[in-house]
Structures are given as C-alpha cells and as structure tokens.
Coordinates of C-alpha atoms in Angstrom, one line a residue:
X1 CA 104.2 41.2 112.6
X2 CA 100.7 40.6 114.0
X3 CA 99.5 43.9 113.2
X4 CA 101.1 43.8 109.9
X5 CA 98.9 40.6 108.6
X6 CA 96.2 41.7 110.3
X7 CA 96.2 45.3 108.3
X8 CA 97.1 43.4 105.0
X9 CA 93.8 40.5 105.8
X10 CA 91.3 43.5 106.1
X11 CA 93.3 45.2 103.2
X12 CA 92.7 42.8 100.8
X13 CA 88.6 42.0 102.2
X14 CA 88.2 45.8 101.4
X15 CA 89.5 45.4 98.3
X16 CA 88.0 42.8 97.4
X17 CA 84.6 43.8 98.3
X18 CA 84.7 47.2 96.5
X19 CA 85.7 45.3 93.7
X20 CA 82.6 42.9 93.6
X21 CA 78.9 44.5 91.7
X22 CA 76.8 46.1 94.5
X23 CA 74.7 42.8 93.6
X24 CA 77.4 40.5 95.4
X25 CA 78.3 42.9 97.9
X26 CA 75.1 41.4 99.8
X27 CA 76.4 38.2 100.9
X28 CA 78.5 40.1 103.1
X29 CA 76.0 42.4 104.6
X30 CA 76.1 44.0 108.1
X31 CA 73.8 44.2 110.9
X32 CA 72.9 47.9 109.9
X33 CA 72.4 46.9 106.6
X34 CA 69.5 45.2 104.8
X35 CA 69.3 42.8 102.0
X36 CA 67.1 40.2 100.0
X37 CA 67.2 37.1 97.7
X38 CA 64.1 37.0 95.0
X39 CA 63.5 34.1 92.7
X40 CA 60.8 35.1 90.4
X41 CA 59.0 32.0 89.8
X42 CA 57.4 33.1 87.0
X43 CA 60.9 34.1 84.9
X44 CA 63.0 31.8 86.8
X45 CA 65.4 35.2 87.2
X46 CA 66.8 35.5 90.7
X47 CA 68.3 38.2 92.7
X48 CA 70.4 38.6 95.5
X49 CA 70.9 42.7 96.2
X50 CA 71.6 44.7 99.5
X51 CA 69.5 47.4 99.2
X52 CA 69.8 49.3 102.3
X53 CA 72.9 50.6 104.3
X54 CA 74.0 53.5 106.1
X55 CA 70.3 54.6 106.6
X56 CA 69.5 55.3 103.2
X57 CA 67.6 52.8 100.1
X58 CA 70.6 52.2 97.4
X59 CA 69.2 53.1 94.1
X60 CA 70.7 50.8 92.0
X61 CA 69.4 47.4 93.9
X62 CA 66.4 49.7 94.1
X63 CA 66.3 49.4 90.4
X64 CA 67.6 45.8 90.2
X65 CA 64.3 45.2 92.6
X66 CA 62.0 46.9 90.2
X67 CA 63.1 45.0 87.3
X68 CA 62.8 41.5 89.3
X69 CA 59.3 42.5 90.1
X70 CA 58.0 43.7 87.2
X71 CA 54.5 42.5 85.6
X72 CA 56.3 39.5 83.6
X73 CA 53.2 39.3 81.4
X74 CA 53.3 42.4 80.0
X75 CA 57.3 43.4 80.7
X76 CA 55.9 46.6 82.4
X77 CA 58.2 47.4 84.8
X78 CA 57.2 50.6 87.7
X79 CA 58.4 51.7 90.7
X80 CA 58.1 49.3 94.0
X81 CA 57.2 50.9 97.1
X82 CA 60.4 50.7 99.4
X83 CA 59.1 49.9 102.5
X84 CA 57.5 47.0 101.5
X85 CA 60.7 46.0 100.5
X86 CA 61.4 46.5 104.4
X87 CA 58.5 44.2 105.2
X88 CA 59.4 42.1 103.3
X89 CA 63.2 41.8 104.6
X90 CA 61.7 41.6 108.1
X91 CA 59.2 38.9 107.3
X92 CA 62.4 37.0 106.0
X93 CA 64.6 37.7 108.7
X94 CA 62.7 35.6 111.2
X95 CA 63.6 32.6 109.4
X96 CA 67.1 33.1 108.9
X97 CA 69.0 35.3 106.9
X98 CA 69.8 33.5 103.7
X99 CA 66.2 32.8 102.7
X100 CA 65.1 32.8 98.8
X101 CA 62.3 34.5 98.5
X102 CA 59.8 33.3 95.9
X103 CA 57.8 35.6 93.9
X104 CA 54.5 35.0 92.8
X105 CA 53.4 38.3 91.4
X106 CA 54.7 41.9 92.4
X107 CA 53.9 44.6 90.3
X108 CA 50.8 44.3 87.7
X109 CA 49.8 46.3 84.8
X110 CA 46.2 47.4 84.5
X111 CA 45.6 45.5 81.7
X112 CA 47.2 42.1 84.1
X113 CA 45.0 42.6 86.6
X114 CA 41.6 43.3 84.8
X115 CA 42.6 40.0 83.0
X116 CA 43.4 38.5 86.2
X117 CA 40.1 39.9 87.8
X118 CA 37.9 38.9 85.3
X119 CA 38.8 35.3 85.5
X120 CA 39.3 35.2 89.4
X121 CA 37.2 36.1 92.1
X122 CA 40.7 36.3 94.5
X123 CA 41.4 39.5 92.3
X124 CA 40.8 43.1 93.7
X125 CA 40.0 45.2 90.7
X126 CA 42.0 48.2 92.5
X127 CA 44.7 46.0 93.6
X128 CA 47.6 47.4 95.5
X129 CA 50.0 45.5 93.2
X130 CA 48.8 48.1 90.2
X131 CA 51.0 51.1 92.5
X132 CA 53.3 48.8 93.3
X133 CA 52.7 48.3 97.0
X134 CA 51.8 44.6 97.2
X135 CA 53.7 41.1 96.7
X136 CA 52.9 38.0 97.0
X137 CA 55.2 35.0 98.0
X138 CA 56.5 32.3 99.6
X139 CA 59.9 31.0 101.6
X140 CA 60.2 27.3 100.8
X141 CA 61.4 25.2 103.5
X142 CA 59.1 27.7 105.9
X143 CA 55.5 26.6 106.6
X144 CA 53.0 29.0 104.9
X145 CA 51.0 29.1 107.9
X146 CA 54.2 30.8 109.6
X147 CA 55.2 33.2 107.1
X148 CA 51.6 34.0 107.5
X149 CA 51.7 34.9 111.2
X150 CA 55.5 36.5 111.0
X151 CA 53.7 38.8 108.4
X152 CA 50.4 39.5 110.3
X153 CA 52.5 40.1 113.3
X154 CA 54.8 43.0 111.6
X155 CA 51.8 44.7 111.2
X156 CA 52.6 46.8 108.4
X157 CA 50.1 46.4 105.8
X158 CA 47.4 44.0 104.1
X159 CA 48.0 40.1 104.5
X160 CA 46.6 37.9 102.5
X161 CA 46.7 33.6 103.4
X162 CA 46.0 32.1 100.1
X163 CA 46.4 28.2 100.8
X164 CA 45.6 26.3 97.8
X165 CA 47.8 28.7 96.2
X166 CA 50.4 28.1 98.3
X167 CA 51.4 31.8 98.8
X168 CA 51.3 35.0 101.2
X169 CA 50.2 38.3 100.1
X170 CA 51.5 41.2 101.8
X171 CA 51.2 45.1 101.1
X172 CA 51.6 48.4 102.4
X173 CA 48.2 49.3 102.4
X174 CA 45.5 49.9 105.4
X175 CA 46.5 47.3 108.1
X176 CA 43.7 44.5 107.2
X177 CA 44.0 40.9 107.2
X178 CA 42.1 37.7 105.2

C-alpha cells in the first residue's frame, strides 16, 4: 500500500511539473540545475526562469533572459552572454537561493550608451553592455558592499562598486576591478 502512494505522490509531482511553462518549472529546481529571478527596475517586468539543467543552457529561458534585459530605452533586444548569466547565478547563490535580482541596465544599444556617455563620466564609450556581456544590479535585503565582494571574489570578469548609485556592475570581460 506504501509503495503504491508513494508511486502515485511522485506520479502526480511529475505530472504536474511537466505540465507547468519551463518559466515555473524554476521554483522547483535541483542542485544540478541553475536558475534566476530578474526584476527589471526600469520596466517593472520580472522573471523567474531555470535556465540551466542537465549540463546544457535551455534556449527558451535563454530567450526569456534576453528579452528581460534588453536596452528598455530603445526596445533593442540582443543576445546575453551565457556565462555571465552563470556569474550572476553564483553571485546570487551566496545569499540564498530565492533572491530577486534587480536590474539596473543589461544590454545597451549604441545609440543608449553614446547618450549615456555623453552625459556621464561613469560611461565607458566601448562598454561591455553594447555585446551584451555586462549587468549591473543589486539584491535588496543584501548590503551592496557584500554583493560587491561575493562578486570580486568569483573572479570572473569586471566589477564595478557604484555607491551612490546603489548598484554592482559585473561583466565577463578582462578580470579588473573599480
């Protein structure tokens, strides 16, 4: 009888997950298995996608990712660099694994950033956001200074500590700090 509720439990979880959009499937995710929540705090649009399992990237949150992240002033979305995606997740993971990430910026057209540039000295004029290898963020309830060191400490990339602006830049560029 045991084995028979058992079998019929995990029956109707499988179901039930294969049922639910690969968007809610992340709630659920596995060790092997990596996944992210974005609030884009310029489009108030949030996300909450799973996209890596079984070794691979999954296209479609891949996708889901890109759209999140596009440059909101122009609508422009492009292609995010995966693993900053990953350093990114890891960042995230040392303060739990239900965080909400908030986005700043993420990808930027040319025409965003030479805007952006012109009236900011904070601006690289060959950013790494233009390729779509940078973000920049925050975790709130998680001291910037800490996000800060959890991402210096990956050491994957460029980190940027932008105080006053209340945010952390990260990208998958030469490893650099600032």
């Amino acid at each position: 009888m045991d084995n028979r509720r058992s079998f019929l439990k995990k029956s109707v979880a499988v179901a039930s997950a294969l049922s639910m959009p690969a968007l809610a499937r992340a709630a659920v995710a596995a060790p092997h298995e990596r996944s992210l929540r974005f609030y884009n705090t310029h489009t108030g649009e949030t996300l909450r996608t799973m996209f890596w399992a079984e070794g691979q990237f999954i296209p479609e949150a891949l996708q889901d990712i890109n759209k999140l992240l596009r440059d909101h002033r122009s609508n422009t979305i492009a292609t995010i660099d995966p693993g900053l995606l990953l350093l990114v997740n890891k960042v995230s993971a040392q303060f739990g694994s239900n965080n909400i990430i908030h986005i700043i910026s993420g990808y930027r057209s040319p025409e965003t950033n030479q805007k952006l540039a012109a009236a900011s000295g904070g601006v690289a004029r060959h950013s790494m956001h233009l390729e779509g290898k940078a973000i920049d963020l925050r975790i709130p309830g998680v001291d910037l200074k800490q996000v800060h060191k959890a991402a210096l400490g990956i050491k994957g990339g460029g980190v940027g500590y932008y105080h006053d602006s209340q945010f952390v830049h990260m990208d998958t560029g030469r490893l650099r700090h600032w």
